[in-house]
mmCIF file of C-alpha atoms in Angstrom:
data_model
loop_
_atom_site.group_PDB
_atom_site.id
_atom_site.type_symbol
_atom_site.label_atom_id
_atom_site.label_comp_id
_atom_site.label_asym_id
_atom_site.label_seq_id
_atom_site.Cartn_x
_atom_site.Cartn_y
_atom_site.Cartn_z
ATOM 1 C CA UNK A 1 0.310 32.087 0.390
ATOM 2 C CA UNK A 2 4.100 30.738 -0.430
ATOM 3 C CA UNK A 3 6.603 31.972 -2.615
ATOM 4 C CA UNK A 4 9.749 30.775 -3.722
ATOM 5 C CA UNK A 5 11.905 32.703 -0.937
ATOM 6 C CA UNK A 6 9.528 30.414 1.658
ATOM 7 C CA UNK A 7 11.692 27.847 2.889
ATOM 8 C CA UNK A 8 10.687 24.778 2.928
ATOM 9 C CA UNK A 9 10.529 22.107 6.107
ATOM 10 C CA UNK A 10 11.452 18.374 5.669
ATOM 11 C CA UNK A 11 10.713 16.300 8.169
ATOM 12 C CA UNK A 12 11.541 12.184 8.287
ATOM 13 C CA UNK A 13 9.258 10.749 10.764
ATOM 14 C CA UNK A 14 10.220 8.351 12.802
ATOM 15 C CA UNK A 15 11.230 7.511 16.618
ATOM 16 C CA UNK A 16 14.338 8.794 18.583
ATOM 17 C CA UNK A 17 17.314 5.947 19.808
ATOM 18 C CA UNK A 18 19.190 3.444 18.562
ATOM 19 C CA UNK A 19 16.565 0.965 19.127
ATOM 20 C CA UNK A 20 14.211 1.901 16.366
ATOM 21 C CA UNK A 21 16.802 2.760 13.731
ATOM 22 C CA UNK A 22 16.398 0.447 11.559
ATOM 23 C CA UNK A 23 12.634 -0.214 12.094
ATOM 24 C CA UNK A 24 10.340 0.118 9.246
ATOM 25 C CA UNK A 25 8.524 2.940 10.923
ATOM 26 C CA UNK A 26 11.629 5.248 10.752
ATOM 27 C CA UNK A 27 12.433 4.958 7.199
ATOM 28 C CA UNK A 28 11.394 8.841 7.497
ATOM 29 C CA UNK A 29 14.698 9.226 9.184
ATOM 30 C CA UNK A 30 16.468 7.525 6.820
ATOM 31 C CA UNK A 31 15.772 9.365 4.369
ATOM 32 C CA UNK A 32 16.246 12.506 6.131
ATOM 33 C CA UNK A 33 19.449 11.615 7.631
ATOM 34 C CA UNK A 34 20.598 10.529 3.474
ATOM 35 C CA UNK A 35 19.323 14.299 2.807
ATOM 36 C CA UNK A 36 21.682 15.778 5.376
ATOM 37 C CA UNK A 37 24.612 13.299 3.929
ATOM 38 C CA UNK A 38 24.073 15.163 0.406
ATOM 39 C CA UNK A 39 23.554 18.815 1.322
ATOM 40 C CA UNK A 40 26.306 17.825 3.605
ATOM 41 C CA UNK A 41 25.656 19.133 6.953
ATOM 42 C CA UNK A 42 25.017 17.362 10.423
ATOM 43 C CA UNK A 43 21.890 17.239 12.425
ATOM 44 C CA UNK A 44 21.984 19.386 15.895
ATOM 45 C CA UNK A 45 19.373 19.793 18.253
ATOM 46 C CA UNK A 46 16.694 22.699 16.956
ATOM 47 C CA UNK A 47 15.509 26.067 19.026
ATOM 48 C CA UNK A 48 12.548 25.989 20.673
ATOM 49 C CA UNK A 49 11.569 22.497 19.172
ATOM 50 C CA UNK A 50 12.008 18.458 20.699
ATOM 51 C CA UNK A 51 13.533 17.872 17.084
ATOM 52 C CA UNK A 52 16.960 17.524 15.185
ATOM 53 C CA UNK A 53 17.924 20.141 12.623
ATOM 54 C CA UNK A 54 19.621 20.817 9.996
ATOM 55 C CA UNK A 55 19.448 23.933 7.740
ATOM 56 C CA UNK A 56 20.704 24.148 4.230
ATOM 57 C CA UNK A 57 19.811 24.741 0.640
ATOM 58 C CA UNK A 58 18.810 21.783 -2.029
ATOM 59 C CA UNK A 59 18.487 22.055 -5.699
ATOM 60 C CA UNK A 60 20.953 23.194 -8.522
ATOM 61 C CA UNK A 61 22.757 26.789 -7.717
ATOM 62 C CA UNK A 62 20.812 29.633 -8.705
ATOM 63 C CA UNK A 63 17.139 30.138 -9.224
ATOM 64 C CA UNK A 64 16.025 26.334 -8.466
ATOM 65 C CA UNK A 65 17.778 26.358 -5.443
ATOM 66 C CA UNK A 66 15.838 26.200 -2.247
ATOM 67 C CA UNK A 67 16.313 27.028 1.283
ATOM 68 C CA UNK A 68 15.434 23.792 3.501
ATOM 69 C CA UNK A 69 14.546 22.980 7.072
ATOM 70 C CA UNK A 70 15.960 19.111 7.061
ATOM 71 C CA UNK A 71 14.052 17.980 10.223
ATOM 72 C CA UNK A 72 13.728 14.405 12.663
ATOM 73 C CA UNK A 73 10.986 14.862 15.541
ATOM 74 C CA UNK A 74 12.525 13.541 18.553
ATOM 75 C CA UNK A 75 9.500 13.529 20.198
ATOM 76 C CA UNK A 76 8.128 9.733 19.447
ATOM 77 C CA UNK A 77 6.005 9.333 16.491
ATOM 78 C CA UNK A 78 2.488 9.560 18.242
ATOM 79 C CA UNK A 79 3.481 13.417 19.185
ATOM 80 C CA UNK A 80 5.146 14.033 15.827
ATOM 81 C CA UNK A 81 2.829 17.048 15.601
ATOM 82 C CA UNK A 82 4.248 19.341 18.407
ATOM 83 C CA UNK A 83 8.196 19.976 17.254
ATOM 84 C CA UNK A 84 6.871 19.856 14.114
ATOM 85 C CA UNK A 85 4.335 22.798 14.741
ATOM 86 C CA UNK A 86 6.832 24.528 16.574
ATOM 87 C CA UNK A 87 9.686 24.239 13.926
ATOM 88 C CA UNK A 88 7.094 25.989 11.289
ATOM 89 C CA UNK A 89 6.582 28.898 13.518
ATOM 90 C CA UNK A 90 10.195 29.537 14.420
ATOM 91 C CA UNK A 91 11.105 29.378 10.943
ATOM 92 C CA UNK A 92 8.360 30.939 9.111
ATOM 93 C CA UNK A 93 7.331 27.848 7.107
ATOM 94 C CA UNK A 94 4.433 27.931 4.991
ATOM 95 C CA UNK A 95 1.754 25.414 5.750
ATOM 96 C CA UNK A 96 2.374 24.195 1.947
ATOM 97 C CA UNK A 97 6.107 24.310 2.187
ATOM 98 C CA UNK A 98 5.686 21.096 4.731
ATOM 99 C CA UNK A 99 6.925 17.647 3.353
ATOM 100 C CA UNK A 100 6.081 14.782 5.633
ATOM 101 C CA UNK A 101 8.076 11.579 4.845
ATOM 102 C CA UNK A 102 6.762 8.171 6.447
ATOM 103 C CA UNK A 103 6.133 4.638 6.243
ATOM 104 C CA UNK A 104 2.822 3.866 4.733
ATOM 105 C CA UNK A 105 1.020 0.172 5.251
ATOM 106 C CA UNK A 106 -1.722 0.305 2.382
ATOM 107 C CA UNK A 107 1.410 0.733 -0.105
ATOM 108 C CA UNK A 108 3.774 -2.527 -1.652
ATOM 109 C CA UNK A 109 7.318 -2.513 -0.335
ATOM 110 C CA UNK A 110 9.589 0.360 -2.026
ATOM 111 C CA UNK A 111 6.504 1.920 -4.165
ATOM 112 C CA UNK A 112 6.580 5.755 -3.491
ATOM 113 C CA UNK A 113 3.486 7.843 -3.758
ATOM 114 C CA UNK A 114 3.609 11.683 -3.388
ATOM 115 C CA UNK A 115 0.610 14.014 -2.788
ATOM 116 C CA UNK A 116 -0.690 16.870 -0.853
ATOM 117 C CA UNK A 117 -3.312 16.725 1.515
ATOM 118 C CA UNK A 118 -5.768 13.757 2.582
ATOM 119 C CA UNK A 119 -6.490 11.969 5.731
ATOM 120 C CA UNK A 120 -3.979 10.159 8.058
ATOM 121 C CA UNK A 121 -4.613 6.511 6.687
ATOM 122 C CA UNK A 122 -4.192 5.501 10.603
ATOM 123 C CA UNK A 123 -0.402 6.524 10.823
ATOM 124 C CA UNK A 124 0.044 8.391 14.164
ATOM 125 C CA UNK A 125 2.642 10.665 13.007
ATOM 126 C CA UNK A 126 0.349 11.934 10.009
ATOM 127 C CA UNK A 127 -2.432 11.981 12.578
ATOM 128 C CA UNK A 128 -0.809 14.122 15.166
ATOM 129 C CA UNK A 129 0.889 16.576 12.640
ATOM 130 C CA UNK A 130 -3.086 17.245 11.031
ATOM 131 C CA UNK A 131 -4.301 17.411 14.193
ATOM 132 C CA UNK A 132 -1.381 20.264 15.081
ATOM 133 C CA UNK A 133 -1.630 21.931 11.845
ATOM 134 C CA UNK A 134 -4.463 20.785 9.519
ATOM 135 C CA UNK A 135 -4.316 18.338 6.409
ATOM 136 C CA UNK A 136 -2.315 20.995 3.784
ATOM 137 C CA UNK A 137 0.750 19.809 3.987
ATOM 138 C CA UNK A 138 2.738 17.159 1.529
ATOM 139 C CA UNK A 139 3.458 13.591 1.957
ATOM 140 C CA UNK A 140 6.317 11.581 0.216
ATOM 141 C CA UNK A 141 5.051 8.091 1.410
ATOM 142 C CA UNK A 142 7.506 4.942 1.176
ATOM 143 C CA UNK A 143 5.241 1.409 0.741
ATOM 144 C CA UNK A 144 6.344 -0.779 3.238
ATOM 145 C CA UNK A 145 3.050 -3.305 2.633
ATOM 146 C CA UNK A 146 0.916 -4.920 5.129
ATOM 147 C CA UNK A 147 2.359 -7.573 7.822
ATOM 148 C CA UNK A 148 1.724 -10.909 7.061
ATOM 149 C CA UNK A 149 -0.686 -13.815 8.301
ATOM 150 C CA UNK A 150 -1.807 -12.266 11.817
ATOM 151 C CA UNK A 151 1.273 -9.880 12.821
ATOM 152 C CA UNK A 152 -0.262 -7.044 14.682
ATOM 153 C CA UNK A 153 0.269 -3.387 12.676
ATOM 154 C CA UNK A 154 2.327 -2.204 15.472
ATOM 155 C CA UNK A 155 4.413 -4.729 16.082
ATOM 156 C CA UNK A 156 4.835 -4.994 12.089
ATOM 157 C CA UNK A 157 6.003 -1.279 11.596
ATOM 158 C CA UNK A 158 8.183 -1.149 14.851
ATOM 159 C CA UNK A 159 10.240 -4.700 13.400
ATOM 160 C CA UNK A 160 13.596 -3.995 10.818
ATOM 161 C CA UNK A 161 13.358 -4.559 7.422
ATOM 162 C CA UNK A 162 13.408 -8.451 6.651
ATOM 163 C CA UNK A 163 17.019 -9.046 4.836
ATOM 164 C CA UNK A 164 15.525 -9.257 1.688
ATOM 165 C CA UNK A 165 14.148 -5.929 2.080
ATOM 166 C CA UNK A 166 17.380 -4.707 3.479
ATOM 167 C CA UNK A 167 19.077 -5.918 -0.130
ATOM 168 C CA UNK A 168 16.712 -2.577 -2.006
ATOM 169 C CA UNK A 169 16.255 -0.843 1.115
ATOM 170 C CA UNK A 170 19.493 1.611 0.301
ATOM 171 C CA UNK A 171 18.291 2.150 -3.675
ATOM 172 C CA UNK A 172 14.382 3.111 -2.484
ATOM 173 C CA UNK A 173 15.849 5.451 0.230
ATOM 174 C CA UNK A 174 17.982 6.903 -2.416
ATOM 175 C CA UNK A 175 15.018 7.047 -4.590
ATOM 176 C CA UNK A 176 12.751 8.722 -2.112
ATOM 177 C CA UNK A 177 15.422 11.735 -1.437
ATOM 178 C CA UNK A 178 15.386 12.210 -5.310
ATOM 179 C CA UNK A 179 11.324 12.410 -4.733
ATOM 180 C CA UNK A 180 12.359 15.599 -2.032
ATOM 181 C CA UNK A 181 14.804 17.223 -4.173
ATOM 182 C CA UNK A 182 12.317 16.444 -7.429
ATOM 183 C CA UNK A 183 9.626 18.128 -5.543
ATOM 184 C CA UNK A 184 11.474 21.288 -4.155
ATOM 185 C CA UNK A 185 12.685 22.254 -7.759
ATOM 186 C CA UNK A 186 9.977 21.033 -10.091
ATOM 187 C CA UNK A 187 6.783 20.839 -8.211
ATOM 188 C CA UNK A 188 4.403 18.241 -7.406
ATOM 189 C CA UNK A 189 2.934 17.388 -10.543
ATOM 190 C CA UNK A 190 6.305 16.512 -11.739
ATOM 191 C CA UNK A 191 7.700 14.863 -9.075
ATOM 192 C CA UNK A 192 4.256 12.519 -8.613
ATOM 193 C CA UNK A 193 4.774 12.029 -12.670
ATOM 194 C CA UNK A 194 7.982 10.772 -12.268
ATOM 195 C CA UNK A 195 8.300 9.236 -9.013
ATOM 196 C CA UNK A 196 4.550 7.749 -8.085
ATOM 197 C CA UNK A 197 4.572 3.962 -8.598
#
């Protein structure tokens, strides 16, 4: 059971260097990394976990305010589930008070869908983080749609945003941090109301 002292862990998946920063499969980070830019802290590296960390509150002051774990594995995606797993022990997080945010194929470009629970839909970071910790956790996932003609998945999701993408790219990661902050203060029925497309 959670309760509103619980903090709460964020974590943008996506895979470590300079190489994949931009790729669509690290839009986890991006959003992340705007998260840090408004609580306005830096990332450092965490204790006891392959991951970058920063810790802060979100929310208005007083009773809506939250304490938050802002998180980026830096373990690749495929072993997302390890620093992950770790970072909830060292700080006490509550398997509810876990917010995965990833790329997700079976969704159009820039559509957001937030829920708790379910299967892995074939993303390896979802898929190592259930296998770590079971399925209770939530998920803020960002469409990025399906690659066209005969592009392979992977080399799809590991490929930047095409330009036009990159013209809405900076409103739908803006967007997607509102989804965070929307869910921390107001809960997930809310936040799915208002942010689900």
């Amino acid at each position: 059971m959670s309760d509103a002292t619980d903090p709460w862990l964020i974590v943008g998946l996506g895979n470590p260097g300079p190489e994949y920063a931009a790729n669509r499969h690290n839009v986890g980070f991006m959003v992340a990394d705007l998260l840090a830019e408004r609580i306005g802290g830096k990332f450092k590296r965490a204790p006891k976990a392959q991951a970058q960390v920063l810790e802060g509150r979100m929310g208005p002051p007083g009773p809506l305010s939250r304490r938050v774990v802002l998180a980026k594995p830096m373990s690749y995606m495929n072993l997302s589930g390890g620093p992950v797993t770790a970072l909830r022990d060292f700080y006490k997080v509550p398997l509810g008070h876990v917010v995965a945010v990833h790329d997700e194929l079976d969704i159009d470009y820039g559509s957001l869908r937030l829920k708790l629970g379910g299967g892995d839909n074939g993303h390896n970071g979802l898929k190592s983080m259930t296998k770590s910790m079971g399925p209770d956790y939530h998920r803020i996932r960002f469409g990025i749609g399906r690659p066209p003609g005969r592009m392979q998945v992977a080399d799809f999701v590991l490929k930047d945003f095409s330009s036009t993408e990159r013209k809405e790219l900076g409103f739908l990661v803006d967007r997607a941090a509102d989804s965070v902050e929307c869910l921390l203060a107001e809960g997930l029925e809310r936040a799915q109301s208002a942010y689900n497309s």
